[in-house]
Amino acid sequence: MLVLNTAYGRFCNGFEVAIEGGELVFMFDGSQADDAPIEGGDAFLRLANLVKPAGAFAIKTTRVVPGPSGFSAFIDDIDYSYVDAGEVLQLAREFGPLFRHACADDGVDVVREPLEAWYAAARVLNFAVRAEATLADPPRASEGALDGEVVYMVEQNCSGIHVPKPAISWAAAKGFGGAIPEPYRTMLDVPAAMLERSHHPIPFDDGGVAFGRWASDVGFTVYGCLEAPCEPGLERAAFVMGGKDVRRGDFAPSSETLTMQQSLTELIVQQLVSVHLARTFVGWGVVHDEKSGRDVGSVGIQFNSYLERIWYAFGLHHSHGKLGICKHCGRLFSADKERKSTKVYCSKRCQEAEKDERAKARRKRARAEARRNEAPN
């Protein structure tokens, strides 16, 4: 019988895992699982790094696309490259199941999760971490981290959702495509009633409001929106996206005022966290007390799966403003122990490799210059 420790979203049972026909097959037994789950930034970074954008990878804060109200029903995700199945298997041995998708097989407790569902979970998390790394400290993030992924739109004199019309509506959208496999699809297909608390608008003194929105029935698309009232027929530069900062409390990635585009993208990140935590609940769980050396009951947020726990850790961590994108390889990293304006590489190896590449480029330019100087006039 599988027993879920809801304090961590992980099963208490020991297990072995193998890959069979494109699935991770977790075979549980009667032994006790390791007590210490992977916590903090390590878990969400390791899952996010199972994939990497295949093309150029940062937010173009000046790119605004005017147009009619609304977005295309499907906004395709970008292309990614994937680590091989062996690396996913290694992570599965440490994490256990991500989705709590269990079935009985000949009297043995077995959990089957498709590899493609793990890759899909990594894609969504990879975007959120890259977005937050770019928002937290743009100089440290790669210059192309979100290019082409976030679509911006602005509309004047529209019928506002939360403010009296006429209004100006700014919006940003990020789509993940329709090919989200089970059981991840079920997790993301959140009933509207569960998301109501995360859709409440953030008010401004001038009557404007900001809010996030999630649409699972149109290709899994997340929106960040801001509406501000305006006078009928008012001529306003719809392309000007400055002047609003929609950050909330500790979820501020920087002490500086965000541009409109950055604020809308921050709303997208916050909404993704809300979607993944929509089914969590407050209740009693069992945690290990380091001082007494024993397990104790504790009231707090309870998780239905380890993926929920990972997104909770990201939600706590992203307010620190110390996530980065390696300038050399594009991997995501945490700079918690560094001055956030100094660390731009995920490892010493990448730093040295980048240094070597710059040196080779200089030598190549020098040789080309020498050949030009030696050529007869």
PDB file of N, CA, C and O in Angstrom, residues 14 17 23 41 47 95 108 125 144 159 164-165 192-193 205 222 236-237 242 254 264 286 310 325 355 361 365 367:
ATOM      1  N   GLY A  14       9.785   2.702  -0.017  1.00  0.00           N
ATOM      2  CA  GLY A  14      10.982   2.562  -0.829  1.00  0.00           C
ATOM      3  C   GLY A  14      10.615   2.065  -2.219  1.00  0.00           C
ATOM      4  O   GLY A  14       9.548   1.469  -2.426  1.00  0.00           O
ATOM      5  N   VAL A  17      13.288   2.086  -9.766  1.00  0.00           N
ATOM      6  CA  VAL A  17      12.698   2.684 -10.963  1.00  0.00           C
ATOM      7  C   VAL A  17      13.497   2.246 -12.181  1.00  0.00           C
ATOM      8  O   VAL A  17      14.714   2.092 -12.123  1.00  0.00           O
ATOM      9  N   GLU A  23       8.354   4.940 -20.593  1.00  0.00           N
ATOM     10  CA  GLU A  23       7.772   5.275 -19.292  1.00  0.00           C
ATOM     11  C   GLU A  23       8.795   5.067 -18.188  1.00  0.00           C
ATOM     12  O   GLU A  23       9.623   4.144 -18.250  1.00  0.00           O
ATOM     13  N   GLY A  41      16.424  25.276  -3.889  1.00  0.00           N
ATOM     14  CA  GLY A  41      16.573  25.529  -5.306  1.00  0.00           C
ATOM     15  C   GLY A  41      17.112  24.356  -6.087  1.00  0.00           C
ATOM     16  O   GLY A  41      16.965  24.296  -7.307  1.00  0.00           O
ATOM     17  N   LEU A  47      15.263  19.845 -12.200  1.00  0.00           N
ATOM     18  CA  LEU A  47      14.168  19.465 -13.088  1.00  0.00           C
ATOM     19  C   LEU A  47      14.135  20.384 -14.307  1.00  0.00           C
ATOM     20  O   LEU A  47      14.004  19.911 -15.449  1.00  0.00           O
ATOM     21  N   PHE A  95      14.107  11.677  -6.914  1.00  0.00           N
ATOM     22  CA  PHE A  95      12.854  12.386  -6.685  1.00  0.00           C
ATOM     23  C   PHE A  95      11.693  11.454  -6.344  1.00  0.00           C
ATOM     24  O   PHE A  95      10.820  11.803  -5.558  1.00  0.00           O
ATOM     25  N   VAL A 108       1.365  -5.568  -6.927  1.00  0.00           N
ATOM     26  CA  VAL A 108       2.508  -4.746  -6.531  1.00  0.00           C
ATOM     27  C   VAL A 108       2.183  -3.285  -6.808  1.00  0.00           C
ATOM     28  O   VAL A 108       1.613  -2.958  -7.843  1.00  0.00           O
ATOM     29  N   LEU A 125       8.671  24.676 -16.239  1.00  0.00           N
ATOM     30  CA  LEU A 125       9.493  25.193 -15.148  1.00  0.00           C
ATOM     31  C   LEU A 125      10.720  25.927 -15.693  1.00  0.00           C
ATOM     32  O   LEU A 125      11.135  26.960 -15.148  1.00  0.00           O
ATOM     33  N   GLY A 144      19.210  36.740 -24.719  1.00  0.00           N
ATOM     34  CA  GLY A 144      18.110  36.262 -25.555  1.00  0.00           C
ATOM     35  C   GLY A 144      17.205  35.266 -24.853  1.00  0.00           C
ATOM     36  O   GLY A 144      16.608  34.406 -25.479  1.00  0.00           O
ATOM     37  N   SER A 159     -13.206  47.265 -24.054  1.00  0.00           N
ATOM     38  CA  SER A 159     -14.159  46.937 -22.992  1.00  0.00           C
ATOM     39  C   SER A 159     -13.391  46.212 -21.895  1.00  0.00           C
ATOM     40  O   SER A 159     -13.068  45.039 -22.023  1.00  0.00           O
ATOM     41  N   PRO A 164     -14.148  50.291 -15.579  1.00  0.00           N
ATOM     42  CA  PRO A 164     -15.190  50.833 -16.466  1.00  0.00           C
ATOM     43  C   PRO A 164     -14.600  51.194 -17.822  1.00  0.00           C
ATOM     44  O   PRO A 164     -13.478  51.666 -17.915  1.00  0.00           O
ATOM     45  N   LYS A 165     -15.369  50.930 -18.860  1.00  0.00           N
ATOM     46  CA  LYS A 165     -14.862  51.302 -20.179  1.00  0.00           C
ATOM     47  C   LYS A 165     -15.124  52.781 -20.417  1.00  0.00           C
ATOM     48  O   LYS A 165     -16.022  53.364 -19.804  1.00  0.00           O
ATOM     49  N   ALA A 192     -11.885  26.264 -12.705  1.00  0.00           N
ATOM     50  CA  ALA A 192     -11.869  27.720 -12.515  1.00  0.00           C
ATOM     51  C   ALA A 192     -12.066  28.105 -11.053  1.00  0.00           C
ATOM     52  O   ALA A 192     -11.473  29.076 -10.566  1.00  0.00           O
ATOM     53  N   ALA A 193     -12.911  27.342 -10.348  1.00  0.00           N
ATOM     54  CA  ALA A 193     -13.184  27.686  -8.950  1.00  0.00           C
ATOM     55  C   ALA A 193     -11.921  27.630  -8.094  1.00  0.00           C
ATOM     56  O   ALA A 193     -11.778  28.388  -7.131  1.00  0.00           O
ATOM     57  N   ASP A 205      -3.946  53.292  -7.493  1.00  0.00           N
ATOM     58  CA  ASP A 205      -4.627  54.516  -7.058  1.00  0.00           C
ATOM     59  C   ASP A 205      -5.365  55.210  -8.193  1.00  0.00           C
ATOM     60  O   ASP A 205      -6.372  55.893  -7.966  1.00  0.00           O
ATOM     61  N   VAL A 222      -0.899  31.155 -20.442  1.00  0.00           N
ATOM     62  CA  VAL A 222      -0.956  31.976 -19.237  1.00  0.00           C
ATOM     63  C   VAL A 222      -0.790  33.433 -19.642  1.00  0.00           C
ATOM     64  O   VAL A 222      -0.018  33.753 -20.548  1.00  0.00           O
ATOM     65  N   ARG A 236      -3.826  58.526 -26.836  1.00  0.00           N
ATOM     66  CA  ARG A 236      -2.721  58.127 -25.965  1.00  0.00           C
ATOM     67  C   ARG A 236      -1.779  57.226 -26.745  1.00  0.00           C
ATOM     68  O   ARG A 236      -2.216  56.429 -27.564  1.00  0.00           O
ATOM     69  N   ALA A 237      -0.475  57.357 -26.489  1.00  0.00           N
ATOM     70  CA  ALA A 237       0.510  56.531 -27.184  1.00  0.00           C
ATOM     71  C   ALA A 237       0.404  55.105 -26.664  1.00  0.00           C
ATOM     72  O   ALA A 237       0.889  54.783 -25.586  1.00  0.00           O
ATOM     73  N   GLY A 242       5.517  52.013 -20.031  1.00  0.00           N
ATOM     74  CA  GLY A 242       6.110  52.298 -18.738  1.00  0.00           C
ATOM     75  C   GLY A 242       5.092  52.826 -17.756  1.00  0.00           C
ATOM     76  O   GLY A 242       3.950  53.096 -18.090  1.00  0.00           O
ATOM     77  N   SER A 254      13.298  42.691  -7.814  1.00  0.00           N
ATOM     78  CA  SER A 254      14.309  43.738  -7.863  1.00  0.00           C
ATOM     79  C   SER A 254      13.797  44.944  -7.102  1.00  0.00           C
ATOM     80  O   SER A 254      12.596  45.155  -6.968  1.00  0.00           O
ATOM     81  N   LEU A 264       4.319  42.602 -16.624  1.00  0.00           N
ATOM     82  CA  LEU A 264       3.381  41.630 -17.186  1.00  0.00           C
ATOM     83  C   LEU A 264       3.971  40.231 -17.163  1.00  0.00           C
ATOM     84  O   LEU A 264       3.274  39.250 -16.888  1.00  0.00           O
ATOM     85  N   VAL A 286       3.544  15.197   8.505  1.00  0.00           N
ATOM     86  CA  VAL A 286       4.608  14.683   9.371  1.00  0.00           C
ATOM     87  C   VAL A 286       5.944  15.172   8.828  1.00  0.00           C
ATOM     88  O   VAL A 286       6.258  14.971   7.654  1.00  0.00           O
ATOM     89  N   ILE A 310       7.871  21.069  -5.589  1.00  0.00           N
ATOM     90  CA  ILE A 310       8.939  21.735  -6.338  1.00  0.00           C
ATOM     91  C   ILE A 310       8.528  23.158  -6.715  1.00  0.00           C
ATOM     92  O   ILE A 310       9.305  24.106  -6.588  1.00  0.00           O
ATOM     93  N   ILE A 325      21.146  32.603 -15.745  1.00  0.00           N
ATOM     94  CA  ILE A 325      21.250  31.795 -16.947  1.00  0.00           C
ATOM     95  C   ILE A 325      22.704  31.843 -17.395  1.00  0.00           C
ATOM     96  O   ILE A 325      23.239  32.924 -17.632  1.00  0.00           O
ATOM     97  N   LYS A 355      36.195  31.758 -21.701  1.00  0.00           N
ATOM     98  CA  LYS A 355      37.467  32.482 -21.800  1.00  0.00           C
ATOM     99  C   LYS A 355      38.288  31.953 -22.973  1.00  0.00           C
ATOM    100  O   LYS A 355      38.886  32.724 -23.737  1.00  0.00           O
ATOM    101  N   ALA A 361      38.755  33.529 -30.595  1.00  0.00           N
ATOM    102  CA  ALA A 361      38.178  34.529 -31.486  1.00  0.00           C
ATOM    103  C   ALA A 361      39.148  35.688 -31.700  1.00  0.00           C
ATOM    104  O   ALA A 361      39.278  36.213 -32.815  1.00  0.00           O
ATOM    105  N   ARG A 365      40.765  36.819 -35.271  1.00  0.00           N
ATOM    106  CA  ARG A 365      40.691  38.179 -35.795  1.00  0.00           C
ATOM    107  C   ARG A 365      42.086  38.736 -36.086  1.00  0.00           C
ATOM    108  O   ARG A 365      42.311  39.437 -37.087  1.00  0.00           O
ATOM    109  N   ARG A 367      44.787  36.986 -36.906  1.00  0.00           N
ATOM    110  CA  ARG A 367      45.322  36.359 -38.122  1.00  0.00           C
ATOM    111  C   ARG A 367      44.696  36.971 -39.368  1.00  0.00           C
ATOM    112  O   ARG A 367      45.373  37.207 -40.373  1.00  0.00           O
TER     113      ARG A 367
END
